[in-house]
Amino acid sequence: MIRPGATLGVLGGGQLGLLFALSARRAGFRTVVLDPDPQAPAMACADWTIVARYDDTEALLRLSESCQAITTEFENVPAASLEFLATRGVVRPSALSVAICQDRIREKTFLADNGFLTAPFIVVAGSSRPTPETIAPLLPGILKTSREGYDGKGQWPIDTIDDLFSVTDTLPGPFILEKKLDLDRELSLVIARGSDGRTALYPVSENFHERGILHLSAVPADIPQEISGKIREIGEAIAQGLDYTGVMAVEYFLDRSGRLYVNEMAPRPHNSGHYTIDACVASQFDQQVRSLCDLPLASPRLLSPCSMGNLLGDLWPEEDLPDFAPILSEPRAKLTLYGKKSPRPGRKMGHFTVLGESVRESASLSRSILTRLYQNVSALPSGKDRTIS
Ligand code: ADP
Ligand code: MG
């Protein structure tokens, strides 16, 4: 057991690192953050910072010498760096868990091998082109880079075989081509798992995306108990299959015929779990601290139905701040800002949580706040008209 007063290391200083550091601080721990960007949000509240690349051996050595246990907030940390750190101390989640979750081919293969339903897919790699017969059942499809994609980046809609080759012939792979499902709902589950195998499962969140980026989460998801039960069962089985220690999220798709698919996993706390900070006994970041330190997990119980809206850089006028009045004037809304210095379109700058009487009421309040916030943002980065549902 690692006790308060100890120093915890985190690879990555984004908002997830910041929120981890805040939880760690509150629980009496110190933190050291490694990130290549000296302006990364978590740098502002870490006790010590190491500005270096994730594969800088000398920096990794310094990190491991300065703390008692290390976690990650950035899923694209090279697995080799985690393996190296694990030879010198406690690293959670394991390099293997992160390696599986950060590579769509390994991830989908793990899921398929363990009997979890995913969208039908094929691997497109190297110079061998798949045949029209193998591709046909997957159209219309979505081509995804196997590595480094996030927030819908590194994805292309594929309607014809020529669409496919126009990407795979010009960009380095490997890729996954998966069938585009007729989605009814997108759902996610955050799970904390201790090294003793005990778990704490948060309620299922229903997620709404805009341009591939999470826009709104509503909790608990308004779905039949049978489906949320299945989601929890699958999530636990995945965490167990990975022998996972730490906090992870599983994303699911529910199609219009009621079939449930696993979309992907994140080996870290998840944007759709930010509501846990304001609406649960313990947040996903509190559990990240506890599981890292071998402390008993706290209760994940939801104290109030809620919803969470994301605040993207699109909202930030040049050299100024957005008008947060729609959030601040709502007494049941809580605002969190990450302190990022450069608000680029699509960049996550903060979020708000609305605690409500019911999930419907809360989600409708969040939607109206989002509509008011985004109404003055005239154009999407792509040049398309902005439509926020
Ligand atoms: P990311 O790593 O960017 O989150 P995802 O695989 O989760 O990548 O895809 C982002 C979004 O794109 C999903 O939340 C969903 O809205 C849509 N999407 C992805 N795969 C499919 C699919 N097979 N069928 C339908 N929609 C999909
Ligand atoms: Mg996703």
Short mmCIF file of C-alpha atoms and ligand atoms in Angstrom, two decimals:
data_model
loop_
_atom_site.label_atom_id
_atom_site.label_comp_id
_atom_site.label_asym_id
_atom_site.label_seq_id
_atom_site.Cartn_x
_atom_site.Cartn_y
_atom_site.Cartn_z
CA MET A 1 0.00 0.00 0.00
CA ILE A 2 1.29 3.45 -0.89
CA ARG A 3 0.36 5.94 1.78
CA PRO A 4 -0.50 9.65 1.65
CA GLY A 5 2.60 11.79 1.55
CA ALA A 6 4.09 9.65 -1.22
CA THR A 7 4.66 11.02 -4.71
CA LEU A 8 2.71 9.65 -7.68
CA GLY A 9 3.95 10.00 -11.25
CA VAL A 10 1.77 10.54 -14.28
CA LEU A 11 2.71 10.29 -17.92
CA GLY A 12 0.89 13.09 -19.70
CA GLY A 13 -0.13 16.50 -18.48
CA GLY A 14 -3.44 17.07 -20.30
CA GLN A 15 -6.75 17.65 -18.56
CA LEU A 16 -6.86 14.02 -17.42
CA GLY A 17 -3.46 14.50 -15.78
CA LEU A 18 -4.65 17.74 -14.20
CA LEU A 19 -7.78 16.13 -12.75
CA PHE A 20 -5.70 13.17 -11.52
CA ALA A 21 -3.25 15.54 -9.83
CA LEU A 22 -6.11 17.41 -8.14
CA SER A 23 -7.55 14.15 -6.77
CA ALA A 24 -4.11 13.00 -5.68
CA ARG A 25 -3.46 16.29 -3.93
CA ARG A 26 -6.78 16.11 -2.13
CA ALA A 27 -6.00 12.59 -0.97
CA GLY A 28 -2.69 13.80 0.47
CA PHE A 29 -0.32 12.72 -2.28
CA ARG A 30 2.21 14.68 -4.26
CA THR A 31 2.54 14.40 -7.99
CA VAL A 32 5.19 14.56 -10.66
CA VAL A 33 4.03 15.03 -14.26
CA LEU A 34 5.98 14.19 -17.40
CA ASP A 35 4.86 15.85 -20.63
CA PRO A 36 6.74 17.29 -23.61
CA ASP A 37 4.70 20.50 -23.37
CA PRO A 38 5.78 22.86 -20.57
CA GLN A 39 2.36 24.56 -20.79
CA ALA A 40 0.36 21.33 -20.38
CA PRO A 41 -2.57 21.87 -17.94
CA ALA A 42 -1.36 19.47 -15.24
CA MET A 43 1.98 21.28 -14.96
CA ALA A 44 0.18 24.06 -13.08
CA CYS A 45 -0.75 21.89 -10.14
CA ALA A 46 1.89 19.17 -10.05
CA ASP A 47 4.51 19.33 -7.32
CA TRP A 48 7.25 18.54 -9.82
CA THR A 49 7.34 18.52 -13.59
CA ILE A 50 9.55 16.85 -16.15
CA VAL A 51 9.37 18.40 -19.61
CA ALA A 52 10.51 15.65 -21.94
CA ARG A 53 9.44 13.25 -24.63
CA TYR A 54 7.72 10.04 -23.54
CA ASP A 55 10.62 7.99 -24.88
CA ASP A 56 13.43 10.00 -23.28
CA THR A 57 15.21 7.35 -21.20
CA GLU A 58 17.01 9.81 -19.00
CA ALA A 59 13.72 11.59 -18.21
CA LEU A 60 11.96 8.27 -17.54
CA LEU A 61 14.74 7.39 -15.10
CA ARG A 62 14.28 10.70 -13.33
CA LEU A 63 10.54 10.10 -13.18
CA SER A 64 10.88 6.63 -11.69
CA GLU A 65 13.38 7.89 -9.12
CA SER A 66 11.11 10.72 -8.05
CA CYS A 67 7.93 8.75 -7.26
CA GLN A 68 6.52 5.59 -5.70
CA ALA A 69 4.11 4.61 -8.48
CA ILE A 70 3.33 5.71 -12.02
CA THR A 71 0.15 5.90 -14.06
CA THR A 72 -0.72 7.34 -17.44
CA GLU A 73 -3.33 9.75 -18.68
CA PHE A 74 -2.22 9.62 -22.29
CA GLU A 75 -2.97 6.38 -24.04
CA ASN A 76 -0.38 6.87 -26.74
CA VAL A 77 2.57 6.72 -24.37
CA PRO A 78 4.96 4.22 -25.99
CA ALA A 79 4.32 0.85 -24.36
CA ALA A 80 8.11 0.37 -24.33
CA SER A 81 8.41 3.35 -21.97
CA LEU A 82 5.89 1.76 -19.59
CA GLU A 83 7.74 -1.55 -19.81
CA PHE A 84 10.98 0.21 -18.97
CA LEU A 85 9.38 2.00 -16.01
CA ALA A 86 7.85 -1.27 -14.81
CA THR A 87 11.35 -2.77 -14.45
CA ARG A 88 12.02 -0.09 -11.85
CA GLY A 89 8.74 0.29 -9.94
CA VAL A 90 4.96 0.15 -9.85
CA VAL A 91 3.25 1.05 -13.14
CA ARG A 92 -0.55 0.86 -13.47
CA PRO A 93 -2.20 0.04 -15.80
CA SER A 94 0.32 -2.44 -17.19
CA ALA A 95 2.28 -1.81 -20.37
CA LEU A 96 0.44 -4.75 -21.94
CA SER A 97 -3.03 -3.32 -21.17
CA VAL A 98 -2.02 0.04 -22.63
CA ALA A 99 -0.40 -1.63 -25.66
CA ILE A 100 -3.64 -3.47 -26.43
CA CYS A 101 -5.87 -0.41 -25.97
CA GLN A 102 -3.66 1.95 -27.97
CA ASP A 103 -3.61 -0.17 -31.11
CA ARG A 104 -6.98 -0.76 -32.77
CA ILE A 105 -5.78 -3.97 -34.42
CA ARG A 106 -4.64 -5.48 -31.13
CA GLU A 107 -7.71 -4.12 -29.37
CA LYS A 108 -10.22 -5.51 -31.87
CA THR A 109 -8.33 -8.80 -32.03
CA PHE A 110 -8.36 -9.08 -28.23
CA LEU A 111 -12.12 -8.41 -28.23
CA ALA A 112 -12.88 -10.86 -31.03
CA ASP A 113 -10.61 -13.57 -29.51
CA ASN A 114 -12.41 -13.23 -26.20
CA GLY A 115 -15.87 -13.46 -27.69
CA PHE A 116 -16.94 -9.82 -27.42
CA LEU A 117 -19.01 -8.56 -30.32
CA THR A 118 -17.44 -5.73 -32.35
CA ALA A 119 -18.42 -4.12 -35.64
CA PRO A 120 -17.28 -6.47 -38.44
CA PHE A 121 -13.78 -5.44 -39.51
CA ILE A 122 -10.71 -6.34 -41.50
CA VAL A 123 -7.10 -5.25 -41.09
CA VAL A 124 -5.70 -3.32 -44.05
CA ALA A 125 -1.92 -3.33 -43.81
CA GLY A 126 1.14 -3.34 -45.99
CA SER A 127 1.02 -3.43 -49.76
CA SER A 128 -1.44 -6.32 -50.11
CA ARG A 129 -4.78 -4.91 -51.19
CA PRO A 130 -7.93 -6.61 -49.92
CA THR A 131 -10.18 -8.07 -52.60
CA PRO A 132 -13.51 -6.49 -53.55
CA GLU A 133 -15.24 -9.61 -52.13
CA THR A 134 -13.78 -9.09 -48.66
CA ILE A 135 -14.56 -5.39 -48.71
CA ALA A 136 -18.13 -5.52 -50.04
CA PRO A 137 -19.81 -6.71 -46.79
CA LEU A 138 -18.11 -3.89 -44.88
CA LEU A 139 -19.49 -1.06 -47.02
CA PRO A 140 -20.44 1.57 -46.20
CA GLY A 141 -17.60 1.50 -43.73
CA ILE A 142 -15.21 3.57 -41.71
CA LEU A 143 -11.46 3.34 -42.17
CA LYS A 144 -9.52 4.01 -38.98
CA THR A 145 -5.79 4.29 -38.43
CA SER A 146 -4.71 1.57 -36.07
CA ARG A 147 -2.76 3.96 -33.88
CA GLU A 148 -2.89 7.52 -32.57
CA GLY A 149 -6.47 8.32 -33.63
CA TYR A 150 -8.67 10.24 -31.20
CA ASP A 151 -11.78 12.44 -31.25
CA GLY A 152 -12.63 11.04 -34.70
CA LYS A 153 -9.21 11.98 -36.10
CA GLY A 154 -7.58 9.42 -38.37
CA GLN A 155 -10.95 8.19 -39.70
CA TRP A 156 -12.40 8.24 -43.20
CA PRO A 157 -15.90 7.31 -44.42
CA ILE A 158 -15.62 4.62 -47.09
CA ASP A 159 -18.43 4.12 -49.59
CA THR A 160 -16.54 2.45 -52.40
CA ILE A 161 -13.41 0.40 -52.84
CA ASP A 162 -11.82 3.42 -54.56
CA ASP A 163 -12.44 5.53 -51.45
CA LEU A 164 -10.51 2.90 -49.53
CA PHE A 165 -7.52 2.78 -51.86
CA SER A 166 -7.35 6.55 -52.13
CA VAL A 167 -6.44 6.57 -48.44
CA THR A 168 -4.51 3.33 -48.03
CA ASP A 169 -2.37 3.98 -51.14
CA THR A 170 -1.32 7.42 -49.95
CA LEU A 171 -1.05 7.23 -46.17
CA PRO A 172 1.01 4.86 -44.06
CA GLY A 173 -1.10 2.23 -42.26
CA PRO A 174 -1.92 -0.08 -40.83
CA PHE A 175 -5.66 0.53 -40.78
CA ILE A 176 -8.87 -1.14 -39.74
CA LEU A 177 -11.84 -1.06 -42.07
CA GLU A 178 -15.00 -1.57 -40.10
CA LYS A 179 -18.63 -1.65 -41.09
CA LYS A 180 -20.58 1.47 -40.34
CA LEU A 181 -23.29 0.43 -37.92
CA ASP A 182 -26.79 1.83 -37.86
CA LEU A 183 -26.40 3.36 -34.41
CA ASP A 184 -29.24 3.89 -32.04
CA ARG A 185 -27.15 4.92 -29.05
CA GLU A 186 -23.55 5.36 -27.93
CA LEU A 187 -22.83 4.30 -24.38
CA SER A 188 -19.81 4.03 -22.13
CA LEU A 189 -18.81 2.51 -18.84
CA VAL A 190 -16.01 3.57 -16.50
CA ILE A 191 -14.53 0.81 -14.39
CA ALA A 192 -12.02 1.00 -11.58
CA ARG A 193 -10.21 -2.24 -10.77
CA GLY A 194 -7.79 -2.89 -7.95
CA SER A 195 -4.79 -5.20 -8.10
CA ASP A 196 -6.85 -7.65 -5.98
CA GLY A 197 -9.43 -7.88 -8.78
CA ARG A 198 -12.12 -5.93 -6.94
CA THR A 199 -14.02 -3.52 -9.14
CA ALA A 200 -16.11 -0.38 -8.83
CA LEU A 201 -18.42 0.19 -11.79
CA TYR A 202 -19.94 3.58 -12.53
CA PRO A 203 -23.40 3.92 -14.03
CA VAL A 204 -23.63 3.70 -17.81
CA SER A 205 -23.36 7.01 -19.62
CA GLU A 206 -25.13 7.83 -22.87
CA ASN A 207 -22.92 9.87 -25.15
CA PHE A 208 -23.69 12.27 -27.99
CA HIS A 209 -20.94 13.26 -30.38
CA GLU A 210 -20.50 16.15 -32.78
CA ARG A 211 -17.91 15.80 -35.55
CA GLY A 212 -16.56 12.68 -33.79
CA ILE A 213 -15.97 14.62 -30.54
CA LEU A 214 -17.92 13.99 -27.35
CA HIS A 215 -20.47 16.78 -26.96
CA LEU A 216 -22.82 15.66 -24.20
CA SER A 217 -23.03 12.75 -21.76
CA ALA A 218 -26.19 11.88 -19.83
CA VAL A 219 -26.16 9.66 -16.75
CA PRO A 220 -27.62 7.21 -15.99
CA ALA A 221 -28.27 6.23 -19.60
CA ASP A 222 -31.97 5.86 -20.29
CA ILE A 223 -31.75 2.20 -21.37
CA PRO A 224 -33.43 -1.01 -20.23
CA GLN A 225 -31.84 -2.61 -17.19
CA GLU A 226 -31.11 -5.69 -19.22
CA ILE A 227 -28.81 -3.69 -21.49
CA SER A 228 -27.03 -1.84 -18.71
CA GLY A 229 -26.56 -5.20 -17.00
CA LYS A 230 -24.99 -6.60 -20.15
CA ILE A 231 -22.75 -3.55 -20.47
CA ARG A 232 -21.51 -3.98 -16.93
CA GLU A 233 -20.96 -7.70 -17.39
CA ILE A 234 -18.96 -7.17 -20.58
CA GLY A 235 -16.96 -4.32 -19.03
CA GLU A 236 -15.99 -6.43 -16.04
CA ALA A 237 -15.05 -9.33 -18.26
CA ILE A 238 -12.84 -7.08 -20.40
CA ALA A 239 -11.09 -5.62 -17.36
CA GLN A 240 -10.59 -9.12 -16.02
CA GLY A 241 -9.36 -10.41 -19.39
CA LEU A 242 -6.74 -7.66 -19.43
CA ASP A 243 -5.94 -8.30 -15.76
CA TYR A 244 -6.35 -4.57 -15.57
CA THR A 245 -5.35 -2.44 -12.60
CA GLY A 246 -6.47 1.16 -12.63
CA VAL A 247 -9.34 3.03 -14.26
CA MET A 248 -10.51 2.21 -17.75
CA ALA A 249 -13.46 3.03 -19.95
CA VAL A 250 -15.27 0.87 -22.47
CA GLU A 251 -17.26 2.46 -25.30
CA TYR A 252 -20.27 0.61 -26.70
CA PHE A 253 -22.60 0.91 -29.66
CA LEU A 254 -26.24 -0.12 -29.56
CA ASP A 255 -27.65 -0.58 -33.07
CA ARG A 256 -31.22 -0.12 -34.17
CA SER A 257 -31.96 -3.81 -33.90
CA GLY A 258 -30.88 -3.79 -30.26
CA ARG A 259 -27.49 -5.47 -30.75
CA LEU A 260 -24.75 -4.34 -28.40
CA TYR A 261 -21.18 -3.98 -29.69
CA VAL A 262 -17.95 -3.01 -27.98
CA ASN A 263 -16.41 -0.06 -29.83
CA GLU A 264 -13.15 0.62 -28.04
CA MET A 265 -11.41 0.80 -24.69
CA ALA A 266 -9.45 3.61 -23.07
CA PRO A 267 -6.75 2.62 -20.54
CA ARG A 268 -7.40 5.69 -18.41
CA PRO A 269 -10.23 7.84 -17.06
CA HIS A 270 -12.58 8.98 -19.81
CA ASN A 271 -14.18 12.25 -20.88
CA SER A 272 -17.62 10.64 -20.50
CA GLY A 273 -16.72 9.97 -16.84
CA HIS A 274 -16.03 13.58 -15.88
CA TYR A 275 -19.48 13.79 -14.32
CA THR A 276 -18.16 11.49 -11.56
CA ILE A 277 -16.28 14.49 -10.11
CA ASP A 278 -19.47 16.40 -9.38
CA ALA A 279 -22.10 13.68 -9.09
CA CYS A 280 -20.58 10.58 -7.46
CA VAL A 281 -19.29 9.61 -4.03
CA ALA A 282 -15.81 9.18 -5.52
CA SER A 283 -14.67 10.38 -8.93
CA GLN A 284 -12.92 8.32 -11.57
CA PHE A 285 -9.73 10.22 -10.68
CA ASP A 286 -10.11 9.43 -6.97
CA GLN A 287 -10.30 5.77 -7.96
CA GLN A 288 -7.25 6.14 -10.21
CA VAL A 289 -5.30 7.35 -7.18
CA ARG A 290 -6.65 4.55 -4.99
CA SER A 291 -6.06 1.73 -7.45
CA LEU A 292 -2.55 3.02 -8.13
CA CYS A 293 -1.79 3.02 -4.41
CA ASP A 294 -3.48 -0.29 -3.55
CA LEU A 295 -5.96 1.54 -1.34
CA PRO A 296 -9.52 0.14 -1.19
CA LEU A 297 -11.75 1.53 -3.93
CA ALA A 298 -14.40 4.02 -2.85
CA SER A 299 -18.07 3.93 -3.79
CA PRO A 300 -18.87 4.86 -7.38
CA ARG A 301 -22.48 5.61 -6.41
CA LEU A 302 -24.27 8.32 -8.37
CA LEU A 303 -25.71 10.95 -6.04
CA SER A 304 -27.89 12.64 -8.64
CA PRO A 305 -28.89 12.16 -12.26
CA CYS A 306 -26.67 14.44 -14.30
CA SER A 307 -25.29 15.42 -17.66
CA MET A 308 -22.01 16.84 -18.84
CA GLY A 309 -21.26 19.17 -21.75
CA ASN A 310 -17.86 19.70 -23.30
CA LEU A 311 -16.44 23.16 -23.92
CA LEU A 312 -14.34 23.18 -27.08
CA GLY A 313 -11.83 25.76 -28.26
CA ASP A 314 -14.34 26.81 -30.94
CA LEU A 315 -16.12 28.76 -28.20
CA TRP A 316 -13.11 30.91 -27.40
CA PRO A 317 -13.04 34.26 -29.20
CA GLU A 318 -9.57 35.38 -30.23
CA GLU A 319 -7.58 36.75 -27.27
CA ASP A 320 -10.64 36.50 -25.02
CA LEU A 321 -12.81 34.13 -23.01
CA PRO A 322 -16.28 32.89 -23.89
CA ASP A 323 -19.22 34.31 -21.97
CA PHE A 324 -19.89 31.56 -19.43
CA ALA A 325 -23.19 33.13 -18.28
CA PRO A 326 -25.35 30.24 -19.54
CA ILE A 327 -23.45 27.94 -17.16
CA LEU A 328 -22.81 30.31 -14.28
CA SER A 329 -26.40 31.52 -14.14
CA GLU A 330 -27.68 27.96 -13.69
CA PRO A 331 -27.33 27.09 -9.99
CA ARG A 332 -27.26 23.36 -10.66
CA ALA A 333 -24.37 23.61 -13.12
CA LYS A 334 -20.70 23.30 -12.21
CA LEU A 335 -17.97 24.64 -14.47
CA THR A 336 -14.49 23.15 -14.81
CA LEU A 337 -11.82 24.81 -16.95
CA TYR A 338 -8.52 23.16 -17.77
CA GLY A 339 -6.46 26.36 -18.05
CA LYS A 340 -5.22 25.63 -21.56
CA LYS A 341 -3.45 28.56 -23.12
CA SER A 342 -4.22 28.02 -26.81
CA PRO A 343 -7.87 27.37 -27.63
CA ARG A 344 -7.83 25.62 -31.00
CA PRO A 345 -11.05 24.46 -32.68
CA GLY A 346 -11.97 20.99 -31.48
CA ARG A 347 -9.65 21.26 -28.47
CA LYS A 348 -11.18 20.33 -25.11
CA MET A 349 -10.91 23.43 -22.90
CA GLY A 350 -13.30 22.53 -20.10
CA HIS A 351 -16.64 20.98 -19.28
CA PHE A 352 -19.70 21.56 -17.16
CA THR A 353 -21.94 19.19 -15.22
CA VAL A 354 -25.61 19.78 -14.52
CA LEU A 355 -27.18 17.91 -11.61
CA GLY A 356 -30.87 17.38 -12.29
CA GLU A 357 -34.07 15.90 -10.98
CA SER A 358 -33.99 13.27 -13.71
CA VAL A 359 -31.52 12.45 -16.45
CA ARG A 360 -33.93 13.78 -19.07
CA GLU A 361 -34.39 17.08 -17.33
CA SER A 362 -30.66 17.42 -16.76
CA ALA A 363 -29.78 16.54 -20.37
CA SER A 364 -32.31 18.99 -21.70
CA LEU A 365 -30.85 21.73 -19.49
CA SER A 366 -27.35 20.89 -20.69
CA ARG A 367 -28.51 20.96 -24.29
CA SER A 368 -30.02 24.38 -23.85
CA ILE A 369 -26.80 25.62 -22.20
CA LEU A 370 -24.77 24.19 -25.07
CA THR A 371 -27.07 25.77 -27.64
CA ARG A 372 -26.71 29.16 -25.99
CA LEU A 373 -22.94 28.83 -25.71
CA TYR A 374 -22.46 27.69 -29.29
CA GLN A 375 -25.04 29.98 -30.91
CA ASN A 376 -22.53 32.73 -31.60
CA VAL A 377 -19.92 30.43 -33.02
CA SER A 378 -20.58 30.95 -36.68
CA ALA A 379 -18.75 28.22 -38.58
CA LEU A 380 -17.28 24.82 -38.01
CA PRO A 381 -13.57 24.50 -38.75
CA SER A 382 -14.58 22.50 -41.82
CA GLY A 383 -16.56 25.51 -43.05
CA LYS A 384 -19.89 23.74 -42.59
CA ASP A 385 -22.70 25.43 -40.73
CA ARG A 386 -22.65 24.70 -37.06
CA THR A 387 -25.49 22.52 -35.88
CA ILE A 388 -25.61 21.50 -32.29
CA SER A 389 -28.51 19.23 -31.49
P1 ADP B 1 -12.08 7.78 -31.33
O1 ADP B 1 -10.83 7.09 -30.91
O2 ADP B 1 -11.83 8.97 -32.18
O3 ADP B 1 -13.03 8.01 -30.18
P2 ADP B 1 -14.10 5.89 -32.27
O4 ADP B 1 -13.81 4.58 -32.89
O5 ADP B 1 -14.71 5.88 -30.93
O6 ADP B 1 -12.75 6.72 -32.31
O7 ADP B 1 -15.03 6.71 -33.27
C1 ADP B 1 -15.48 8.03 -33.02
C2 ADP B 1 -16.97 8.13 -33.31
O8 ADP B 1 -17.24 7.77 -34.68
C3 ADP B 1 -17.81 7.16 -32.50
O9 ADP B 1 -18.09 7.69 -31.22
C4 ADP B 1 -19.05 7.03 -33.39
O10 ADP B 1 -19.87 8.19 -33.27
C5 ADP B 1 -18.46 7.03 -34.78
N1 ADP B 1 -18.17 5.63 -35.21
C6 ADP B 1 -17.02 4.98 -35.05
N2 ADP B 1 -17.08 3.72 -35.52
C7 ADP B 1 -18.33 3.55 -35.99
C8 ADP B 1 -19.03 2.46 -36.62
N3 ADP B 1 -18.44 1.29 -36.86
N4 ADP B 1 -20.32 2.66 -36.99
C9 ADP B 1 -20.94 3.85 -36.76
N5 ADP B 1 -20.33 4.91 -36.17
C10 ADP B 1 -19.04 4.78 -35.79
MG MG B 2 -14.18 6.67 -29.12
#
